[in-house]
Amino acid sequence: DTGVSQNPRHKITKRGQNVTFRCDPISEHNRLYWYRQTLGQGPEFLTYFQNEAQLEKSRLLSDRFSAERPKGSFSTLEIQRTEQGDSAMYLCASSFRGYNTEAFFGQGTRLTVV
Amino acid sequence: DQQVKQNSPSLSVQEGRISILNCDYTNSMFDYFLWYKKYPAEGPTFLISISSIKDKNEDGRFTVFLNKSAKHLSLHIVPSQPGDSAVYFCAASEPFGNEKLTFGTGTRLTIIP
C-alpha cells in the first residue's frame, strides 16, 4: 500500500462547471477526511466519513459540495457550479478509528476555476 | 476565530543548528497535537505527535514539547538539515470525536547550508 491516493492531481475548469475528485485511502483505514487549503492558510476541515457514513460536515461545505464514500472504500468529492472562490488544494486524509490516531494525507488535488 | 496559531510565518536557520517552531492554541478541549511537514505541491506528511498527558515526545532529530498551562507547543529539530526546508503545520484535535484536525497557518522553515 503506497498511502492515500488522490486523482486528479490538477484540475482546471471553467466557472459554472461541475468537477469530481477521487480519494483512495489506506486500505485498513476506516476514517476518511476531506480538507481544503488555500494560499497562506492551513488545511481546513470539510467533512468526515467513518466507513460509509458521513458523520460530520463543516459549514464551509456549501450546498454545491457533496461527498460520498460508497462501501466505505474510496471517496468522491463533487463541486457543482464551480466558482472562482472554490480554487484551492483539496486534500484527503485517512486514519484508523481510535483515540489519538494520526491522519495520513494524500498529495491533494489542485483546483483552478477560471 | 483562529484556534491554532503559528505566529511566525517564516524562519531561517543555519544547517546543523537547532530549529524551533512554535504554536499556540486557544481551545482548552484540544488534547492531541500533531506536527505536519509540507513540501510544495504535496500533501502534509505526519511528523510527530503528543498527547496532552505528556509534556515531551521525541523521535530522532524531532522533539515536541507541550506546555498545557500556557497552551503552547514547540517543535525542535536538531541538527537541522537542508531537507528540513518545508512548511510546518501545527494541528490539534479534541477527544472523543471524529478527531478532525484544526491547523495553524504554518511556518516556512528554510535551512541555510
mmCIF file of C-alpha atoms in Angstrom:
data_model
loop_
_atom_site.group_PDB
_atom_site.id
_atom_site.type_symbol
_atom_site.label_atom_id
_atom_site.label_comp_id
_atom_site.label_asym_id
_atom_site.label_seq_id
_atom_site.Cartn_x
_atom_site.Cartn_y
_atom_site.Cartn_z
ATOM 1 C CA ASP A 1 0.000 0.000 0.000
ATOM 2 C CA THR A 2 1.570 3.275 -1.090
ATOM 3 C CA GLY A 3 -0.591 5.552 1.009
ATOM 4 C CA VAL A 4 -3.520 7.835 0.297
ATOM 5 C CA SER A 5 -4.041 8.405 -3.412
ATOM 6 C CA GLN A 6 -5.893 11.344 -4.933
ATOM 7 C CA ASN A 7 -6.930 11.917 -8.537
ATOM 8 C CA PRO A 8 -6.577 14.050 -10.478
ATOM 9 C CA ARG A 9 -3.557 15.953 -9.176
ATOM 10 C CA HIS A 10 -4.575 19.081 -11.036
ATOM 11 C CA LYS A 11 -7.882 20.266 -12.446
ATOM 12 C CA ILE A 12 -8.598 23.457 -14.368
ATOM 13 C CA THR A 13 -12.242 24.166 -15.000
ATOM 14 C CA LYS A 14 -14.418 26.987 -16.200
ATOM 15 C CA ARG A 15 -16.676 28.739 -13.747
ATOM 16 C CA GLY A 16 -20.051 27.055 -13.593
ATOM 17 C CA GLN A 17 -18.809 23.592 -14.487
ATOM 18 C CA ASN A 18 -19.031 20.579 -12.179
ATOM 19 C CA VAL A 19 -15.932 18.752 -11.002
ATOM 20 C CA THR A 20 -15.381 15.493 -9.147
ATOM 21 C CA PHE A 21 -12.310 14.374 -7.237
ATOM 22 C CA ARG A 22 -11.473 10.898 -6.046
ATOM 23 C CA CYS A 23 -9.633 9.697 -2.953
ATOM 24 C CA ASP A 24 -8.410 6.175 -2.263
ATOM 25 C CA PRO A 25 -7.474 5.888 1.410
ATOM 26 C CA ILE A 26 -5.034 3.491 3.017
ATOM 27 C CA SER A 27 -6.893 0.197 2.813
ATOM 28 C CA GLU A 28 -7.094 -0.633 6.531
ATOM 29 C CA HIS A 29 -8.266 2.854 7.495
ATOM 30 C CA ASN A 30 -11.949 3.298 8.224
ATOM 31 C CA ARG A 31 -11.871 7.054 8.778
ATOM 32 C CA LEU A 32 -11.669 9.402 5.813
ATOM 33 C CA TYR A 33 -11.494 13.188 5.833
ATOM 34 C CA TRP A 34 -11.621 15.938 3.238
ATOM 35 C CA TYR A 35 -9.835 19.226 3.849
ATOM 36 C CA ARG A 36 -9.364 22.351 1.758
ATOM 37 C CA GLN A 37 -6.256 24.517 1.743
ATOM 38 C CA THR A 38 -5.995 27.977 0.257
ATOM 39 C CA LEU A 39 -2.852 30.039 -0.190
ATOM 40 C CA GLY A 40 -1.237 31.085 3.059
ATOM 41 C CA GLN A 41 -3.624 29.061 5.198
ATOM 42 C CA GLY A 42 -3.543 25.703 6.881
ATOM 43 C CA PRO A 43 -5.868 22.921 5.757
ATOM 44 C CA GLU A 44 -9.491 23.436 6.832
ATOM 45 C CA PHE A 45 -11.802 20.556 7.664
ATOM 46 C CA LEU A 46 -14.646 19.928 5.217
ATOM 47 C CA THR A 47 -16.178 16.553 6.024
ATOM 48 C CA TYR A 48 -15.594 13.187 7.675
ATOM 49 C CA PHE A 49 -16.608 9.586 6.995
ATOM 50 C CA GLN A 50 -16.440 6.601 9.246
ATOM 51 C CA ASN A 51 -16.743 3.664 6.899
ATOM 52 C CA GLU A 52 -19.540 4.659 4.515
ATOM 53 C CA ALA A 53 -21.318 7.012 6.904
ATOM 54 C CA GLN A 54 -20.765 10.751 6.544
ATOM 55 C CA LEU A 55 -20.767 11.823 10.170
ATOM 56 C CA GLU A 56 -19.846 15.486 10.048
ATOM 57 C CA LYS A 57 -19.865 18.331 7.567
ATOM 58 C CA SER A 58 -18.280 21.734 8.088
ATOM 59 C CA ARG A 59 -20.270 24.890 7.461
ATOM 60 C CA LEU A 60 -17.612 25.540 4.804
ATOM 61 C CA LEU A 61 -19.271 22.804 2.777
ATOM 62 C CA SER A 62 -21.978 24.658 0.892
ATOM 63 C CA ASP A 63 -24.903 23.009 -0.876
ATOM 64 C CA ARG A 64 -22.810 22.902 -4.049
ATOM 65 C CA PHE A 65 -20.462 20.401 -2.415
ATOM 66 C CA SER A 66 -21.275 16.744 -1.953
ATOM 67 C CA ALA A 67 -19.118 13.868 -0.797
ATOM 68 C CA GLU A 68 -19.711 10.154 -0.847
ATOM 69 C CA ARG A 69 -17.921 7.055 0.304
ATOM 70 C CA PRO A 70 -19.804 4.085 -1.102
ATOM 71 C CA LYS A 71 -18.973 0.768 0.564
ATOM 72 C CA GLY A 72 -16.583 2.511 2.893
ATOM 73 C CA SER A 73 -13.693 2.388 0.465
ATOM 74 C CA PHE A 74 -12.823 5.235 -1.919
ATOM 75 C CA SER A 75 -14.484 8.615 -1.636
ATOM 76 C CA THR A 76 -15.540 11.277 -4.127
ATOM 77 C CA LEU A 77 -15.954 14.995 -3.621
ATOM 78 C CA GLU A 78 -18.112 16.794 -6.160
ATOM 79 C CA ILE A 79 -18.411 20.536 -6.583
ATOM 80 C CA GLN A 80 -21.325 21.748 -8.677
ATOM 81 C CA ARG A 81 -21.457 25.093 -10.445
ATOM 82 C CA THR A 82 -17.887 25.938 -9.530
ATOM 83 C CA GLU A 83 -16.966 29.479 -8.538
ATOM 84 C CA GLN A 84 -13.591 31.195 -8.557
ATOM 85 C CA GLY A 85 -13.588 31.066 -4.764
ATOM 86 C CA ASP A 86 -13.504 27.272 -4.976
ATOM 87 C CA SER A 87 -9.949 27.426 -6.298
ATOM 88 C CA ALA A 88 -7.846 25.620 -3.685
ATOM 89 C CA MET A 89 -5.962 22.453 -2.868
ATOM 90 C CA TYR A 90 -8.373 19.693 -1.845
ATOM 91 C CA LEU A 91 -6.765 17.205 0.497
ATOM 92 C CA CYS A 92 -7.951 13.787 1.531
ATOM 93 C CA ALA A 93 -6.714 12.035 4.660
ATOM 94 C CA SER A 94 -7.386 8.691 6.291
ATOM 95 C CA SER A 95 -6.776 7.149 9.679
ATOM 96 C CA PHE A 96 -7.629 4.220 11.895
ATOM 97 C CA ARG A 97 -10.610 4.574 14.136
ATOM 98 C CA GLY A 98 -9.329 5.084 17.620
ATOM 99 C CA TYR A 99 -8.128 7.581 20.145
ATOM 100 C CA ASN A 100 -5.258 9.863 19.194
ATOM 101 C CA THR A 101 -4.505 8.367 15.841
ATOM 102 C CA GLU A 102 -2.622 10.364 13.246
ATOM 103 C CA ALA A 103 -4.149 11.096 9.867
ATOM 104 C CA PHE A 104 -2.207 10.415 6.673
ATOM 105 C CA PHE A 105 -2.742 12.782 3.778
ATOM 106 C CA GLY A 106 -2.777 12.305 0.043
ATOM 107 C CA GLN A 107 -0.950 14.614 -2.330
ATOM 108 C CA GLY A 108 -4.046 16.658 -2.957
ATOM 109 C CA THR A 109 -5.968 17.875 -5.984
ATOM 110 C CA ARG A 110 -5.216 21.434 -7.052
ATOM 111 C CA LEU A 111 -8.392 23.019 -8.440
ATOM 112 C CA THR A 112 -8.230 26.190 -10.503
ATOM 113 C CA VAL A 113 -11.510 27.788 -11.564
ATOM 114 C CA VAL A 114 -11.129 30.239 -14.436
ATOM 115 C CA ASP B 1 -11.556 32.517 15.213
ATOM 116 C CA GLN B 2 -8.088 31.030 14.832
ATOM 117 C CA GLN B 3 -7.905 28.299 17.463
ATOM 118 C CA VAL B 4 -4.387 27.239 16.488
ATOM 119 C CA LYS B 5 -1.860 29.957 15.829
ATOM 120 C CA GLN B 6 1.594 29.915 14.356
ATOM 121 C CA ASN B 7 2.759 33.481 14.692
ATOM 122 C CA SER B 8 5.995 33.137 12.752
ATOM 123 C CA PRO B 9 5.277 32.840 9.032
ATOM 124 C CA SER B 10 8.920 32.079 8.293
ATOM 125 C CA LEU B 11 12.148 31.024 9.971
ATOM 126 C CA SER B 12 15.700 30.690 8.651
ATOM 127 C CA VAL B 13 18.260 28.521 10.426
ATOM 128 C CA GLN B 14 21.823 27.556 9.659
ATOM 129 C CA GLU B 15 22.421 23.925 8.796
ATOM 130 C CA GLY B 16 23.466 21.959 11.869
ATOM 131 C CA ARG B 17 21.822 24.359 14.332
ATOM 132 C CA ILE B 18 18.565 23.913 16.194
ATOM 133 C CA SER B 19 15.259 24.915 14.601
ATOM 134 C CA ILE B 20 12.461 25.829 16.996
ATOM 135 C CA LEU B 21 8.944 26.211 15.654
ATOM 136 C CA ASN B 22 6.216 27.494 17.915
ATOM 137 C CA CYS B 23 2.474 27.030 18.108
ATOM 138 C CA ASP B 24 -0.208 28.425 20.430
ATOM 139 C CA TYR B 25 -3.772 27.280 20.860
ATOM 140 C CA THR B 26 -6.855 28.720 22.486
ATOM 141 C CA ASN B 27 -9.225 25.755 22.712
ATOM 142 C CA SER B 28 -8.719 24.070 26.079
ATOM 143 C CA MET B 29 -10.562 20.981 24.805
ATOM 144 C CA PHE B 30 -7.678 20.068 22.498
ATOM 145 C CA ASP B 31 -5.883 17.034 23.843
ATOM 146 C CA TYR B 32 -3.841 15.729 20.928
ATOM 147 C CA PHE B 33 -1.324 17.732 18.971
ATOM 148 C CA LEU B 34 0.498 16.939 15.767
ATOM 149 C CA TRP B 35 3.134 18.455 13.530
ATOM 150 C CA TYR B 36 2.998 18.016 9.781
ATOM 151 C CA LYS B 37 5.603 18.918 7.208
ATOM 152 C CA LYS B 38 4.591 20.043 3.738
ATOM 153 C CA TYR B 39 6.600 20.394 0.565
ATOM 154 C CA PRO B 40 5.212 22.468 -2.336
ATOM 155 C CA ALA B 41 2.502 20.743 -4.383
ATOM 156 C CA GLU B 42 2.349 17.810 -1.968
ATOM 157 C CA GLY B 43 0.069 16.849 0.873
ATOM 158 C CA PRO B 44 1.132 17.251 4.511
ATOM 159 C CA THR B 45 3.331 14.487 5.892
ATOM 160 C CA PHE B 46 2.902 13.449 9.520
ATOM 161 C CA LEU B 47 5.999 14.184 11.570
ATOM 162 C CA ILE B 48 5.387 13.747 15.286
ATOM 163 C CA SER B 49 2.568 13.990 17.799
ATOM 164 C CA ILE B 50 1.996 14.434 21.512
ATOM 165 C CA SER B 51 -0.873 13.634 23.819
ATOM 166 C CA SER B 52 -1.917 16.129 26.476
ATOM 167 C CA ILE B 53 -0.891 13.686 29.213
ATOM 168 C CA LYS B 54 2.730 14.171 28.212
ATOM 169 C CA ASP B 55 4.946 17.219 28.071
ATOM 170 C CA LYS B 56 7.574 15.865 25.706
ATOM 171 C CA ASN B 57 7.819 13.397 22.865
ATOM 172 C CA GLU B 58 10.977 12.624 20.946
ATOM 173 C CA ASP B 59 11.581 10.892 17.630
ATOM 174 C CA GLY B 60 15.107 11.027 16.299
ATOM 175 C CA ARG B 61 16.008 14.613 15.478
ATOM 176 C CA PHE B 62 12.486 15.824 16.276
ATOM 177 C CA THR B 63 11.162 16.691 19.726
ATOM 178 C CA VAL B 64 7.800 18.208 20.547
ATOM 179 C CA PHE B 65 7.231 19.995 23.841
ATOM 180 C CA LEU B 66 3.799 20.759 25.269
ATOM 181 C CA ASN B 67 3.050 23.371 27.926
ATOM 182 C CA LYS B 68 -0.623 22.923 28.728
ATOM 183 C CA SER B 69 -0.850 25.789 31.197
ATOM 184 C CA ALA B 70 0.466 28.193 28.567
ATOM 185 C CA LYS B 71 -1.430 26.459 25.748
ATOM 186 C CA HIS B 72 1.815 26.343 23.833
ATOM 187 C CA LEU B 73 3.754 23.708 21.969
ATOM 188 C CA SER B 74 7.022 23.756 20.106
ATOM 189 C CA LEU B 75 8.867 21.549 17.678
ATOM 190 C CA HIS B 76 12.637 21.274 17.973
ATOM 191 C CA ILE B 77 14.721 19.943 15.104
ATOM 192 C CA VAL B 78 18.330 19.116 15.958
ATOM 193 C CA PRO B 79 20.512 19.189 13.963
ATOM 194 C CA SER B 80 18.739 20.991 11.132
ATOM 195 C CA GLN B 81 19.377 19.642 7.649
ATOM 196 C CA PRO B 82 18.710 21.145 4.194
ATOM 197 C CA GLY B 83 15.973 18.551 3.593
ATOM 198 C CA ASP B 84 14.081 20.017 6.538
ATOM 199 C CA SER B 85 13.259 23.092 4.475
ATOM 200 C CA ALA B 86 9.475 22.998 4.156
ATOM 201 C CA VAL B 87 6.310 24.471 5.620
ATOM 202 C CA TYR B 88 5.475 23.087 9.059
ATOM 203 C CA PHE B 89 1.906 22.961 10.313
ATOM 204 C CA CYS B 90 0.806 22.524 13.873
ATOM 205 C CA ALA B 91 -2.553 20.760 14.290
ATOM 206 C CA ALA B 92 -4.796 19.795 17.183
ATOM 207 C CA SER B 93 -7.841 17.660 17.835
ATOM 208 C CA GLU B 94 -10.448 17.225 20.562
ATOM 209 C CA PRO B 95 -11.088 13.927 22.323
ATOM 210 C CA PHE B 96 -13.953 11.540 21.785
ATOM 211 C CA GLY B 97 -14.980 12.969 18.489
ATOM 212 C CA ASN B 98 -14.084 12.300 14.927
ATOM 213 C CA GLU B 99 -10.581 13.621 15.573
ATOM 214 C CA LYS B 100 -10.778 16.179 12.828
ATOM 215 C CA LEU B 101 -7.735 18.390 12.835
ATOM 216 C CA THR B 102 -7.599 22.131 13.346
ATOM 217 C CA PHE B 103 -4.483 23.514 11.699
ATOM 218 C CA GLY B 104 -2.381 26.601 12.186
ATOM 219 C CA THR B 105 -1.356 28.735 9.228
ATOM 220 C CA GLY B 106 2.105 27.224 9.003
ATOM 221 C CA THR B 107 5.725 28.306 9.357
ATOM 222 C CA ARG B 108 8.074 28.178 6.377
ATOM 223 C CA LEU B 109 11.415 26.829 7.566
ATOM 224 C CA THR B 110 14.486 27.467 5.431
ATOM 225 C CA ILE B 111 17.722 25.732 6.302
ATOM 226 C CA ILE B 112 20.741 27.660 5.089
ATOM 227 C CA PRO B 113 23.670 25.437 4.038
#
